[in-house]
Each structure stands twice: as structure tokens, then as C-alpha cells.
Coordinates of C-alpha atoms in Angstrom, one line a residue:
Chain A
X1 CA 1.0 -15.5 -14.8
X2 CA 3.7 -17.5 -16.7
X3 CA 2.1 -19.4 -19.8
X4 CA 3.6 -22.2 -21.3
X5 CA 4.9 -21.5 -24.7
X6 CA 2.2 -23.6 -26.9
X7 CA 4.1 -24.7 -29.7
X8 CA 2.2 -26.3 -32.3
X9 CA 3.4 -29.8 -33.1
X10 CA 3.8 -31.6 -36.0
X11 CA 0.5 -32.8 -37.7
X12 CA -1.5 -30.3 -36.3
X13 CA -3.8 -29.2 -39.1
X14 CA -3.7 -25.8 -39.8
X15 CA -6.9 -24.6 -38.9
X16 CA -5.2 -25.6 -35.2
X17 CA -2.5 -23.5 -36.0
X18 CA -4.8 -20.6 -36.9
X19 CA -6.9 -20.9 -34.0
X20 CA -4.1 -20.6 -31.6
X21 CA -2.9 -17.6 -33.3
X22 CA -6.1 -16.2 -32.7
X23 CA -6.0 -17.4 -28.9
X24 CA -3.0 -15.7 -28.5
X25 CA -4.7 -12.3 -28.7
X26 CA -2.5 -11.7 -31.7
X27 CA -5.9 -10.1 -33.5
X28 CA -4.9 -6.5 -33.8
X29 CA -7.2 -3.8 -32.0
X30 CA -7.3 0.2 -32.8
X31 CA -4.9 2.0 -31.0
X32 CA -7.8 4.7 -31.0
X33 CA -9.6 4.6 -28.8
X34 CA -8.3 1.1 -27.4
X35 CA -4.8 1.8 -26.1
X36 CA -4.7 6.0 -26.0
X37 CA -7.8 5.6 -23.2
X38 CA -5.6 3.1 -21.0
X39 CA -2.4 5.6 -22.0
X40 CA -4.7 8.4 -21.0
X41 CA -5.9 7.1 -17.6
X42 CA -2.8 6.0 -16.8
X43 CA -1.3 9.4 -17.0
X44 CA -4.2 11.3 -15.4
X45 CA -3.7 8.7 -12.3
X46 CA 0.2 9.1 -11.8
X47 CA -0.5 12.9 -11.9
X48 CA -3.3 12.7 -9.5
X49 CA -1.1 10.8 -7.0
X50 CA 1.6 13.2 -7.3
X51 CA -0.4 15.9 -6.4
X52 CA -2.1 14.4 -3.3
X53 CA 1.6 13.4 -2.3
X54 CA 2.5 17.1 -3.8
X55 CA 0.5 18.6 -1.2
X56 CA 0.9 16.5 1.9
X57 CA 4.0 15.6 2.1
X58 CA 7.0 18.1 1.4
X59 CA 10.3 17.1 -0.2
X60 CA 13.2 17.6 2.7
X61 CA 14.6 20.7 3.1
X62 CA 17.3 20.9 6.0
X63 CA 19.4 23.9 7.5
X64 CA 21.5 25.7 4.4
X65 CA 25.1 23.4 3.6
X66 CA 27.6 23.4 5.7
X67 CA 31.0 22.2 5.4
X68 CA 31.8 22.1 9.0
X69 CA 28.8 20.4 10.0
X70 CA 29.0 16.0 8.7
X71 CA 25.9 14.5 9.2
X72 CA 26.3 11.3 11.3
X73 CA 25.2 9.3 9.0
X74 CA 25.9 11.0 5.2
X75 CA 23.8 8.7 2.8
X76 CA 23.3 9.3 -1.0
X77 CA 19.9 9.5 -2.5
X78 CA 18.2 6.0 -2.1
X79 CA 19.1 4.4 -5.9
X80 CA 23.0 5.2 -4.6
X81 CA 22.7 3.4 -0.9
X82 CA 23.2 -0.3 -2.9
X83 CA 26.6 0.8 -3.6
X84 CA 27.1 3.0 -0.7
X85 CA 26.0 0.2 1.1
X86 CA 29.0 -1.9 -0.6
X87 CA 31.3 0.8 0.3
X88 CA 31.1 -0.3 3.5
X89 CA 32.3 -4.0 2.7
X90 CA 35.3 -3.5 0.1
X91 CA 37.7 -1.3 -1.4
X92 CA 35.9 2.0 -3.2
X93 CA 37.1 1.5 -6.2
X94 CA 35.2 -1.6 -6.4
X95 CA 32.1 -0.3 -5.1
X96 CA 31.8 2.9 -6.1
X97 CA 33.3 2.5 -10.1
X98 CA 34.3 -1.2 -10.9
X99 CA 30.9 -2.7 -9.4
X100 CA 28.1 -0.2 -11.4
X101 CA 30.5 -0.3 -14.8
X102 CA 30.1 -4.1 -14.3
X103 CA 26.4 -4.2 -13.7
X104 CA 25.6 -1.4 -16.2
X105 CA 27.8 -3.3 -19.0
X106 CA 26.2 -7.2 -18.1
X107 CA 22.8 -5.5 -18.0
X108 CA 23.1 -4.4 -21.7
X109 CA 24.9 -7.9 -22.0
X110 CA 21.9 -10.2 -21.5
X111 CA 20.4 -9.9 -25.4
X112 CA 23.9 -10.7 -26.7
X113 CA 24.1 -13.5 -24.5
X114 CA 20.6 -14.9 -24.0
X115 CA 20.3 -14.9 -28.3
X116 CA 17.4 -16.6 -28.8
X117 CA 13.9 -15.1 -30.0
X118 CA 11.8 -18.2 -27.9
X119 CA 10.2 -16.6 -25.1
X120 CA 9.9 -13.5 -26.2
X121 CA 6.7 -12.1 -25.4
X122 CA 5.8 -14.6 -22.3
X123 CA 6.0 -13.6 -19.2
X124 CA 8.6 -15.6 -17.2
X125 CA 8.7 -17.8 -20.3
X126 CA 8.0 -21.5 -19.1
X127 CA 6.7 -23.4 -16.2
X128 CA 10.3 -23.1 -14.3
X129 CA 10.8 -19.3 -14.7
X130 CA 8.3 -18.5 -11.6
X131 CA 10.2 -21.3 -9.2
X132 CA 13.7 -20.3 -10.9
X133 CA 13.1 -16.4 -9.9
X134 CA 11.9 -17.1 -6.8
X135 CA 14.5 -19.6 -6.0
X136 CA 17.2 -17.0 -7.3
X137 CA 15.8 -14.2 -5.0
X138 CA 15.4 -16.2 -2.0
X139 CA 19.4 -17.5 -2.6
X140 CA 20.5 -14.2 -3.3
X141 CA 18.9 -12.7 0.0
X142 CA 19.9 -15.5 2.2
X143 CA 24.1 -14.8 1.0
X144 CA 23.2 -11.2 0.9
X145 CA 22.2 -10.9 4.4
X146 CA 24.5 -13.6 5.6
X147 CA 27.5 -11.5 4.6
X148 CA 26.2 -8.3 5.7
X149 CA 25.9 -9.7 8.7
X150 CA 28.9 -11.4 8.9
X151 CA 31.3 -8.5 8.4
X152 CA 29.3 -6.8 10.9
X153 CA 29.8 -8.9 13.8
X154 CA 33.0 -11.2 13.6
X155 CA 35.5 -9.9 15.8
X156 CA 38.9 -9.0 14.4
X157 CA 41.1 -7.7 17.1
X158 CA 39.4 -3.4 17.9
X159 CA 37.6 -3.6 14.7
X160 CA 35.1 -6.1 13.1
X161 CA 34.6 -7.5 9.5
X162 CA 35.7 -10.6 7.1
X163 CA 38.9 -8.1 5.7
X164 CA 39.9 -7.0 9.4
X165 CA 39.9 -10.3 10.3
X166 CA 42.3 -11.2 7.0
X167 CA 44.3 -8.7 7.7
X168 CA 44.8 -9.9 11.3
X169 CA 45.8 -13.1 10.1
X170 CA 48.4 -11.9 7.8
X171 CA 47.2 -11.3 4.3
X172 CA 47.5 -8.5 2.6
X173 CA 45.3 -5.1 2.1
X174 CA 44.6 -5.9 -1.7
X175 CA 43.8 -9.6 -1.0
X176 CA 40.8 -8.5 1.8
X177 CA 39.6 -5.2 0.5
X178 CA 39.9 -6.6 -3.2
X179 CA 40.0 -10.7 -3.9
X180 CA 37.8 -11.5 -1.5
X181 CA 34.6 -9.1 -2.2
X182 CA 35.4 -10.0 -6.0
X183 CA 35.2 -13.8 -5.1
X184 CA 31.9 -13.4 -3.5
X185 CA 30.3 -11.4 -6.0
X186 CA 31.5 -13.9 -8.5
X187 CA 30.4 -17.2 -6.2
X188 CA 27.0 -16.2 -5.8
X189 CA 26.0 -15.8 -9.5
X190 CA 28.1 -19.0 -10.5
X191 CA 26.9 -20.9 -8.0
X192 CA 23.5 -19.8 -8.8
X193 CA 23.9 -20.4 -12.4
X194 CA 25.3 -24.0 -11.7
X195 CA 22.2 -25.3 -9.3
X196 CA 19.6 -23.7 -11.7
X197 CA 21.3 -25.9 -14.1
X198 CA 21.1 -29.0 -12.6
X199 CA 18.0 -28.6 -10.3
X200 CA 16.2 -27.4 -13.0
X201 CA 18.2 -28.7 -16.1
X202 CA 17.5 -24.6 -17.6
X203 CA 18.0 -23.7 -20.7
X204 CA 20.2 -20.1 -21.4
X205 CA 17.0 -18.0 -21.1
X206 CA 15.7 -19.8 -17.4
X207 CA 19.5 -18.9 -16.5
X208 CA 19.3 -15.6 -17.3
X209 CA 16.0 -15.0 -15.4
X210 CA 18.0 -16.6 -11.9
X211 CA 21.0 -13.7 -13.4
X212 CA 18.7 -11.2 -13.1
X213 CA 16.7 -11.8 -10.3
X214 CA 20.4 -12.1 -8.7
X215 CA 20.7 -8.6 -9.8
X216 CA 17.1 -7.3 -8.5
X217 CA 17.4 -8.6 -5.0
X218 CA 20.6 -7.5 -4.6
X219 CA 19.7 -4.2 -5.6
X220 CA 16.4 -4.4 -3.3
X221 CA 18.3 -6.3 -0.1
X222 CA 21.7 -3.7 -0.6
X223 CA 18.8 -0.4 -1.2
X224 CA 16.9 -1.6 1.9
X225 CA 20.1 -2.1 4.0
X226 CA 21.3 1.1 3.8
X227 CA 18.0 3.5 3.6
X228 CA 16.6 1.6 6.6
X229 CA 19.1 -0.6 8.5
X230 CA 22.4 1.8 9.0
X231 CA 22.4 4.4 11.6
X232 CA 25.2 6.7 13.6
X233 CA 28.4 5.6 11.6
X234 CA 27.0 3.5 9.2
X235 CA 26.8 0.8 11.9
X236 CA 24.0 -1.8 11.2
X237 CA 20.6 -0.4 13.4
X238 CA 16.8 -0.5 13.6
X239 CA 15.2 1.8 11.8
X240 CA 13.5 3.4 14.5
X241 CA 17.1 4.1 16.5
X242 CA 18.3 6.1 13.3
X243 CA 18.9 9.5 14.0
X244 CA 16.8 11.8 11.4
X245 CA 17.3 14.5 10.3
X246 CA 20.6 13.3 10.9
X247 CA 22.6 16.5 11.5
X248 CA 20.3 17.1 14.7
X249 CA 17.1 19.4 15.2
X250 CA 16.4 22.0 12.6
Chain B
X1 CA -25.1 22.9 -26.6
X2 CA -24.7 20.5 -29.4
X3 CA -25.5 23.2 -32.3
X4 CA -22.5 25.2 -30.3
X5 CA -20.2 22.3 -30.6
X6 CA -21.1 21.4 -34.0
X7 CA -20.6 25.5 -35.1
X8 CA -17.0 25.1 -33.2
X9 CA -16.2 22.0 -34.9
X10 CA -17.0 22.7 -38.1
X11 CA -15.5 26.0 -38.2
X12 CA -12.5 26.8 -40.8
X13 CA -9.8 27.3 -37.7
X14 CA -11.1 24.1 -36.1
X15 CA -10.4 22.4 -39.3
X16 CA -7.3 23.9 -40.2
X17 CA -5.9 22.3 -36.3
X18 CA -8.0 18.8 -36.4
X19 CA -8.2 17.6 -40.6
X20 CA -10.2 14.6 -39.8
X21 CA -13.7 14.5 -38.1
X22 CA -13.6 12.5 -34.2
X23 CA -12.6 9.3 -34.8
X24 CA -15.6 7.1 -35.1
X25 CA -14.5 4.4 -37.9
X26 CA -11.8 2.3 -39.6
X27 CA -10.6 5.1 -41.8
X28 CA -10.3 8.1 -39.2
X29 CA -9.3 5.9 -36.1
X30 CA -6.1 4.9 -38.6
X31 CA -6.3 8.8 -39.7
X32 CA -5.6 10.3 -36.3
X33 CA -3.0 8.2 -35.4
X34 CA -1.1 9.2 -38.6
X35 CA -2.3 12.8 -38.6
X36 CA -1.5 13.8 -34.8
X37 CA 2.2 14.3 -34.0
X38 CA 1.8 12.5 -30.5
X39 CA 0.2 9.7 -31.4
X40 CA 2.1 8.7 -34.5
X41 CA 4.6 7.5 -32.2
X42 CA 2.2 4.1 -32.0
X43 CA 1.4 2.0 -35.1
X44 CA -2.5 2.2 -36.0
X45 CA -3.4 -0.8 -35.1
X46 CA -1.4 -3.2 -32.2
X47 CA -2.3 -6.8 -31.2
X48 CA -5.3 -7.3 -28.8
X49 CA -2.8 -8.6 -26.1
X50 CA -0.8 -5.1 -26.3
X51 CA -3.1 -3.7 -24.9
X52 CA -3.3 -5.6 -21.3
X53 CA -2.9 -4.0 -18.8
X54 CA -1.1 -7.4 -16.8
X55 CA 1.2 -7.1 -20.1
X56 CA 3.4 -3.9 -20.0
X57 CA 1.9 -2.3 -16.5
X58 CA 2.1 0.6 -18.6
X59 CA 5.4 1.2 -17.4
X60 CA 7.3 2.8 -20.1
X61 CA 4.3 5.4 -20.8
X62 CA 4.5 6.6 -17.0
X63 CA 8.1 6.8 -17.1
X64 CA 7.7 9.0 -20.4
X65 CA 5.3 11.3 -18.7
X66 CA 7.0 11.5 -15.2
X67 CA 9.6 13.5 -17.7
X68 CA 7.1 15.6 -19.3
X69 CA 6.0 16.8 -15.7
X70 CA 9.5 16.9 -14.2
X71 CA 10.1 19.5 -17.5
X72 CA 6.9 21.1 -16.9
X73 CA 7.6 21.8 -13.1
X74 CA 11.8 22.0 -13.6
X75 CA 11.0 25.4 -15.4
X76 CA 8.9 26.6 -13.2
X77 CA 11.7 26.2 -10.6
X78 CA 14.1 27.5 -13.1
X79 CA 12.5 30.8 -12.7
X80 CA 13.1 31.6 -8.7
X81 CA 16.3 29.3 -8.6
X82 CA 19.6 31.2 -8.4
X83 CA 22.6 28.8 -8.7
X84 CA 25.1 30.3 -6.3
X85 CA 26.2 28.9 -3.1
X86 CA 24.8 32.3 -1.8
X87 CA 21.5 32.2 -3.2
X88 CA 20.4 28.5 -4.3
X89 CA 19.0 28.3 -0.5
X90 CA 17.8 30.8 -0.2
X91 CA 15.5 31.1 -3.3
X92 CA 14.2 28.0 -2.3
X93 CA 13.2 29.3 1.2
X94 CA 11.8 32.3 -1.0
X95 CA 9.9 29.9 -3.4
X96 CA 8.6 28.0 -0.6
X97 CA 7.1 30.7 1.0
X98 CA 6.2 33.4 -1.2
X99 CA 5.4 31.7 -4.5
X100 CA 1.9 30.8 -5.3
X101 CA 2.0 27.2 -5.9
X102 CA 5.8 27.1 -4.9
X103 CA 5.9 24.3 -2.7
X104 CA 3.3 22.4 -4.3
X105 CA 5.6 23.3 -7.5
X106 CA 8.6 21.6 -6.0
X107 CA 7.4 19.0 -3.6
X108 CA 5.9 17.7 -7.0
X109 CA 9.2 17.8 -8.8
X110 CA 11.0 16.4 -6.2
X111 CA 8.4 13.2 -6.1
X112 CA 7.9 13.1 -9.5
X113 CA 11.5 12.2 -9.7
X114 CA 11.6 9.6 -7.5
X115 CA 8.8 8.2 -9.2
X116 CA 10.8 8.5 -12.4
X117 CA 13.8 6.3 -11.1
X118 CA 11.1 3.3 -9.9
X119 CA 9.2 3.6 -13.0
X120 CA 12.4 2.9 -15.2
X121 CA 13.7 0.6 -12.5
X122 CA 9.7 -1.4 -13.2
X123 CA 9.9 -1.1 -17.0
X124 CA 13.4 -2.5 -17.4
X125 CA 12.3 -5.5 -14.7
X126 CA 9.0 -5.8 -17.1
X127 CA 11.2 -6.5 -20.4
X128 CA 13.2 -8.4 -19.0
X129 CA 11.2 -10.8 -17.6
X130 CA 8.5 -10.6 -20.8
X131 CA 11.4 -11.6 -22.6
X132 CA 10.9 -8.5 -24.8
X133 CA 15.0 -7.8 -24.9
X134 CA 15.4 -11.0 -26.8
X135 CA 16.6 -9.9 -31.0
X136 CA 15.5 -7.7 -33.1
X137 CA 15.2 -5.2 -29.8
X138 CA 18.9 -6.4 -28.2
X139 CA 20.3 -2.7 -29.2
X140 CA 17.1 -1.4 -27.9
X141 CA 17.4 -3.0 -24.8
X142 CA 21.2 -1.4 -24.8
X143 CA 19.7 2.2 -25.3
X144 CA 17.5 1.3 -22.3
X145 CA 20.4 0.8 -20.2
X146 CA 21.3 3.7 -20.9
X147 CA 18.2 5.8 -20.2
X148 CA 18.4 4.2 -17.3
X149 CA 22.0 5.6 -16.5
X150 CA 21.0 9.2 -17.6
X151 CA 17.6 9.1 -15.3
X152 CA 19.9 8.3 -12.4
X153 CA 22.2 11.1 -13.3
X154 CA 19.5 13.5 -13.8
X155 CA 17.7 12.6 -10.3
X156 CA 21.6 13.0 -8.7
X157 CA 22.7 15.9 -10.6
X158 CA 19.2 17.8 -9.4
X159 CA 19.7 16.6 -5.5
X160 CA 22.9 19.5 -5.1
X161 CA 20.7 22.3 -6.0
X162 CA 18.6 23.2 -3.0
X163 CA 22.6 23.5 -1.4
X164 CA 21.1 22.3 2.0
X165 CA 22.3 19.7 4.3
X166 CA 21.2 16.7 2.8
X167 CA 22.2 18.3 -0.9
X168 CA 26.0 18.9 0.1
X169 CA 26.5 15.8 1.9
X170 CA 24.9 13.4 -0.8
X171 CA 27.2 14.9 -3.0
X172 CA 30.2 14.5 -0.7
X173 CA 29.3 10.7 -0.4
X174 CA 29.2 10.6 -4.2
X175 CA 32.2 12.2 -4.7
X176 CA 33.7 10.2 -2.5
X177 CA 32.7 7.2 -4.9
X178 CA 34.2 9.3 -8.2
X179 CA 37.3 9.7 -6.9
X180 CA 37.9 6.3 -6.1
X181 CA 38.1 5.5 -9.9
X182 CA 41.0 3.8 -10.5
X183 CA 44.2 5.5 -11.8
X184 CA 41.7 8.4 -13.1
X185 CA 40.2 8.8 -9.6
X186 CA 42.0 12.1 -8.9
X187 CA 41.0 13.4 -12.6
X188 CA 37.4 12.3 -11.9
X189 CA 37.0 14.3 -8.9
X190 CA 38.6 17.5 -10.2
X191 CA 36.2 17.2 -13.6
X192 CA 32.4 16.6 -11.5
X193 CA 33.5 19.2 -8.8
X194 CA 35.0 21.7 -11.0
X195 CA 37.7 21.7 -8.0
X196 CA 39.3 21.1 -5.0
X197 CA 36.1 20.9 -2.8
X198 CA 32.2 21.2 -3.2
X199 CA 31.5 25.3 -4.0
X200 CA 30.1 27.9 -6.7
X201 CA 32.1 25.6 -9.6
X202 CA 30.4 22.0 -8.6
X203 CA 27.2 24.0 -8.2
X204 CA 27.1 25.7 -11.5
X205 CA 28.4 22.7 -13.2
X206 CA 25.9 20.2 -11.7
X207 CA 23.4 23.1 -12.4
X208 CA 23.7 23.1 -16.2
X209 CA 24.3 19.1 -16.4
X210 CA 20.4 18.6 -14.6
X211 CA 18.9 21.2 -16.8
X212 CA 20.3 21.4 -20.3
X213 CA 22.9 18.5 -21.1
X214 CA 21.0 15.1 -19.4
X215 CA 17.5 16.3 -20.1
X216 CA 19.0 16.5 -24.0
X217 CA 20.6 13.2 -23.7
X218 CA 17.6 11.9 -21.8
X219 CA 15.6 13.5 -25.1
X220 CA 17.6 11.9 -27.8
X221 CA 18.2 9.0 -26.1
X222 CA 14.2 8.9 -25.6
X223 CA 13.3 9.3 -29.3
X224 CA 16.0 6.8 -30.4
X225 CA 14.8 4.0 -28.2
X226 CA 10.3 4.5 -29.4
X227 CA 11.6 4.7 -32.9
X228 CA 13.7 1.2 -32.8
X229 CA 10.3 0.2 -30.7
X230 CA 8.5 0.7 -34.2
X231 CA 11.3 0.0 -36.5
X232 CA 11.7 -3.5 -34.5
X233 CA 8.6 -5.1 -34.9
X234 CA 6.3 -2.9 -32.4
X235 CA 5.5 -4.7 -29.0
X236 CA 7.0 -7.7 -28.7
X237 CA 4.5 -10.9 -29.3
X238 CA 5.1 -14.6 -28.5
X239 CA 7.5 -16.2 -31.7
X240 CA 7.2 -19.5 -33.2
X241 CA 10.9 -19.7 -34.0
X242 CA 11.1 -23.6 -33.4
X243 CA 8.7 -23.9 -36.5
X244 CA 9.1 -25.0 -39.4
X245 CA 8.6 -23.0 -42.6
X246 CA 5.7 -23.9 -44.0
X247 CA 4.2 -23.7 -40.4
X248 CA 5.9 -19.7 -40.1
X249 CA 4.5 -19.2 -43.1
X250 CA 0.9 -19.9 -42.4
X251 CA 1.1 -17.9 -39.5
X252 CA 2.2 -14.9 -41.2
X253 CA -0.4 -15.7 -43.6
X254 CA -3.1 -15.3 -41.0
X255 CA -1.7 -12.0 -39.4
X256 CA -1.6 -10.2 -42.7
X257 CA -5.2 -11.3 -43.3
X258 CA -6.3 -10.1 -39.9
X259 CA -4.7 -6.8 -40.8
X260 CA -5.8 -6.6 -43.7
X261 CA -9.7 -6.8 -42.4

């Protein structure tokens, strides 16, 4: 789908220049009845698959709350179980406040950053920006998983985990539950940012597509982790061995 | 049939509702566009590429009207729901099985929802990669952040209500979060729970956050962001910003022109 930005070079004649405006499908259309029909069908269709889903599937509804009674596990809706999932690998105030402020603030960042108007309009904006996203997702996963999986499994004395293990060796609470997530999260986007760079000597805009696509399959790997993958104590599981509902039989 | 329609049509309430006659050409396709409050939200005429669908996905509409059903079915449930700790479950045992259309009712708010979160979730991955945050629509993109923020909040603060299981102990996860603000964290908790623990205060305040304050902001916020839409140039269109001048010129040349016919 990406199109290559055709910028008209010098000594083109105008009529060149005109009929590329034209091929751009830049030739305006009436919004009656052209884009109000697509509007139209669009909204009949996501209210006809809400009703079919409406009236076969019901929206859970367990036994009335009880205080006394923890679910084994207690998960958030799914947009939360990113950061809930995160929870599970550094200090809470990281995951559950520093980490969303952060991404909520970069996120409204990227125009101030990423100034420039070329692009706009294109999707993926140049040849790279397919192989740059796909690059930055496939990175993204491979550290994602990789870590999850590490502080899973590496033995630290009764308990497992990268900040167990720290602390078994000596350093302190704030250095393993704080510095190190914060180093991670940091490496992967620089280090990201710097190969993009060179492999694909990218301009500020093919950067900020590997930046975001950082973002999205984080978001996607973390959201996927913890809706499907964490079981009885938040352990890592299949998502067949996941106990649901998860406070026992109604 | 037709003689019926045309009698209907050209009757003096008909035309005191609909001023122009069906839109058929130039002059009253512009005319309903400016004349209808709905659709005056678009520009009369938009580029031919706009309207691909492999363009926007549509994403932004369906997130727009995902609200407009999550309104229209939220005060239907407003009408059984009781919010206290007593009754919130069981009016929603009551509305499941005594209410004509009950279930349906909520089941359809509860996936409308969802849908709302992925359809925000799509339309903000659609700018982005279109390129469509890029100057004059940075603040734009800014108040889309922010939408995005307040649909999250709205889906959460709406979870608590049906005080069951999953309800109480999302919220006990989420609080868990809140309170580990730094230095504020203790301040946090006490403000979103309205106390020590989860009970009638956190209910009632979660309770008029979902249906008065965030649908508002959600409102305002919503208005704001298709104004700037039209106030920044419409849909965003491929630039020639490496151009020279006279080349920039030329182009805007031919765009006024094609407007213009």
C-alpha cells in the first residue's frame, strides 16, 4: 500500500505537474451522496454486528462482589493488562503511573517532534516505511518476549526474575525494581532508533514510524500476555490451563 | 405511491423540516450539506481520494457512532440501574431477566464499548501511519490523545457498576495501580475511591464520572477535535512542501480551478 511520494522534478512542464495533481485523486467529489453513503453503510454495518454479537453472546456477569472472595487471577479490563502485565516486572509506580504518563505524553509528542509536512497523506510514506514497521515490530516482539520470559524462569534463590536475582547478588531494591526496567524500556527504542538509522539511513519521519510501531507491539505483545498467557498467580500459562471464571463455578 | 410521496413532500410541514428538494445537483448536493446540522460537520465537496475506503478505514466515523449507541443504550440502563452496593446487582439480575430487550440492551453496551476502545486504538494507528498528525493538525493529534485517554476512562469507570465479581476486582487491580503514584499515591487512592476501601462512595463516584463528567468531556473534547479537522485543512492530502514556489503555486492554481468547476 505505501506509494512513493512523486515529487515533481525540476523541468517538468507544467501540464506534468497538473496531471499528477489530477492522479493523485486530488479532484474533489460531493460529499452527497459520495462519502455520506460509505458513512452511512459503515454505521448500519458496525450496528448490525453488535446486534448479532448483542444477542449471542452475553457480557459477563459473575456472583454479586465480594470482598472476601480474591479471584486467583484478578485482571483489569483487557486495554489495562499491558500495564498490569508490567506490574508484574517492576516497581508499581513505574507501571502503573510513570509508564502510561510517559506513553500518553510521547504519543502527543510525535507532531512536535516529527515537524515536517512531507508525508503527510501517504500511507507509510516511502518505500522503507513497510520494511521499517515490520522490522520495528518483529524487534520489539523478539525483546518483548525475551524478557518476559526471562524474569519468568531465571532462578534467584526461592523466587524467580532479573530483580530477584539482583537483589540476590547484592544491589539494591531501587536499582532492580527501578534502574533496570527503566534501562530496558529506554534500550529498546534507542537501540531501535539507532539500527533504523544506519540500516536504513531514515529520515525523522521513517524513525518515528519504528517509534511507533515500538509502541503498538508492545501494547499488542504486553495485551496478549496478560489476557491470554497468565493464569493462577499471574504465573506465565496456556490459555487453555487458565482457570475461568476465575473465582470458581457460578 | 409516487403521487403519495410527492403530496408528503411537497407539503408545507415537509418543507418547513427539509428547505431544499433531494439532492440531485451541484446546487442542492452543496445545499444539504450546509443546510443539515449533521452533515455540516463535512466540507461540501472533499478530494476523490477521501473518500477510499483503503484511506481512513472509516475509523473515526465508527468510533463517533460506537458513542452515539453507547448513549443511546447507557440511558436505557440508566433507567433500571440503582447505584448502591445493595442494589447495582441486583437491578442488573432484574434488567436481565424481566426487561424487554434488557439483556440485548446491555450485552450491546457492554460490546459496543469494547468496540469503542479498538476503534480509537485503529483510528489513532491510521493517522499515524497516513502521516495525517504531521502540522497544521499536531494540536489535533494532541486532542486525539486525549480522547483516547477519556474513552479508556469511560470503558473503566463503566466496568464497577454491575458490582459483581469481575467489577470489584478490576477495580481493586486498578486501584492498586493509583495508589502507587508517587508521593501522591496515598491522595490518589483516597480521591478515585472516595475512601478507605471499595464501597457505596467509589460506587457513586465512579457512577456519576461514567455517565455525566467523561461522556461531557468525551463531548467537548469530540466537537473540538472535527472542528480543527475543518479548520486545518480538512482530510489530510499528500503536500509538495519540497517545491519550489512557482511549482506550489501552480498547484494551488489547479485545485481552485477544479473547485471552482
Amino acid at each position: 500500500m505505501a506509494t512513493e511520494v512523486q515529487q515533481p522534478t525540476a523541468g517538468e512542464g507544467k501540464d506534468d505537474l497538473l496531471r499528477k495533481v489530477d492522479e493523485k485523486e486530488l479532484k474533489p467529489v460531493h460529499v452527497w451522496p459520495n462519502l455520506v453513503s460509505i458513512e452511512l453503510i459503515g454505521a448500519l454495518t458496525i450496528t448490525l454486528f453488535l446486534s448479532i454479537m448483542a444477542i449471542f453472546v452475553r457480557a459477563p456477569f459473575y456472583r454479586m462482589a465480594d470482598p472476601e472472595l480474591t479471584p486467583n487471577p484478578s485482571k483489569a479490563p483487557w486495554y489495562f493488562l499491558g500495564l498490569q502485565e508490567l506490574l508484574l516486572h517492576m516497581h508499581p509506580a513505574l507501571a502503573g503511573v510513570v509508564v502510561p504518563t510517559a506513553v500518553l505524553v510521547l504519543l502527543g509528542a510525535i507532531p512536535y517532534i516529527d515537524r515536517s509536512k512531507k508525508g503527510t497523506g501517504i500511507w507509510f510514506y516511502s518505500k522503507k516505511g513497510v520494511p521499517i514497521a515490520i522490522f520495528s515490530a518483529i524487534y520489539t516482539t523478539i525483546w518483548n518476549l525475551g524478557l518476559i520470559l526471562v524474569d519468568e524462569y531465571l532462578p534467584a534463590g526461592g523466587a524467580n526474575g532479573i530483580a530477584p536475582w539482583l537483589k540476590m547478588h547484592g544491589f539494591s531494591d531501587v536499582f532492580a525494581e527501578i534502574f533496570v526496567p527503566i534501562f530496558f524500556m529506554t534500550l529498546i527504542p534507542f537501540s531501535l532508533w539507532v539500527i533504523v538509522k544506519r540500516r536504513w539511513q531514515a529520515d525523522m519521519r521513517e524513525c518515528m514510524i519504528a517509534m511507533y510501531s515500538f509502541f503498538l507491539a508492545s501494547f499488542i505483545v504486553l495485551t496478549i500476555i496478560g489476557t491470554a498467557f497468565r493464569g493462577e498467580g499471574m504465573a506465565l500459562s496456556w490459555p487453555w490451563d487458565i482457570p475461568y471464571p476465575p473465582h470458581g463455578k457460578e | 405511491m409516487s403521487s403519495i410521496w410527492k403530496w408528503i413532500t411537497s407539503s408545507r410541514l415537509w418543507k418547513s423540516i427539509y428547505r431544499n428538494p433531494y439532492p440531485r445537483d451541484k446546487r442542492t448536493r452543496a445545499m444539504v450539506i450546509l443546510n443539515s446540522l449533521a452533515l455540516h460537520l463535512h466540507p461540501v465537496r472533499v478530494p476523490k481520494r477521501a473518500t477510499r475506503l483503503t484511506y481512513t478505514w472509516g475509523l473515526g466515523g465508527l468510533a463517533t457512532w460506537t458513542f452515539v449507541l453507547l448513549t443511546l443504550t447507557g440511558v436505557f440502563l440508566m433507567w433500571y440501574y440503582i447505584p448502591t452496593t445493595q442494589d447495582a446487582y441486583w437491578t442488573i439480575v432484574q434488567l436481565e431477566t424481566g426487561v424487554t430487550f434488557g439483556a440485548f440492551l446491555r450485552n450491546m453496551h457492554r460490546w459496543a464499548a469494547h468496540a469503542m476502545v479498538l476503534a480509537v486504538l485503529a483510528h489513532m494507528t491510521r493517522v499515524f501511519y497516513t502521516g495525517a498528525y504531521k502540522p497544521p493538525r499536531d494540536f489535533n493529534w494532541v486532542i486525539g490523545v486525549a480522547l483516547l485517554l477519556v474513552t479508556c476512562l469511560l470503558s473503566f469507570s463503566g466496568y464497577l457498576l454491575p458490582w459483581d465479581q469481575l467489577a470489584y476486582w478490576a477495580i481493586a487491580v486498578g486501584m492498586e495501580m493509583g495508589g502507587a503514584t508517587p508521593f501522591i499515591g496515598k491522595q490518589v487512592r483516597m480521591a478515585l475511591l472516595g475512601g478507605f476501601e471499595i464501597g457505596q462512595q467509589t460506587l457513586i463516584r465512579w457512577y456519576t464520572l461514567h455517565v455525566i463528567f467523561l461522556p461531557l468531556a468525551a463531548i467537548l473534547l469530540m466537537a473540538t477535535h472535527f472542528w480543527r479537522v475543518r479548520k486545518d485543512g480538512n482530510i489530510s492530502t499528500p503536500v509538495y512542501e519540497d517545491d519550489d514556489e512557482e511549482t506550489l503555486r501552480a498547484v494551488e492554481t489547479r485545485r481552485r480551478q477544479q473547485l471552482a468547476e
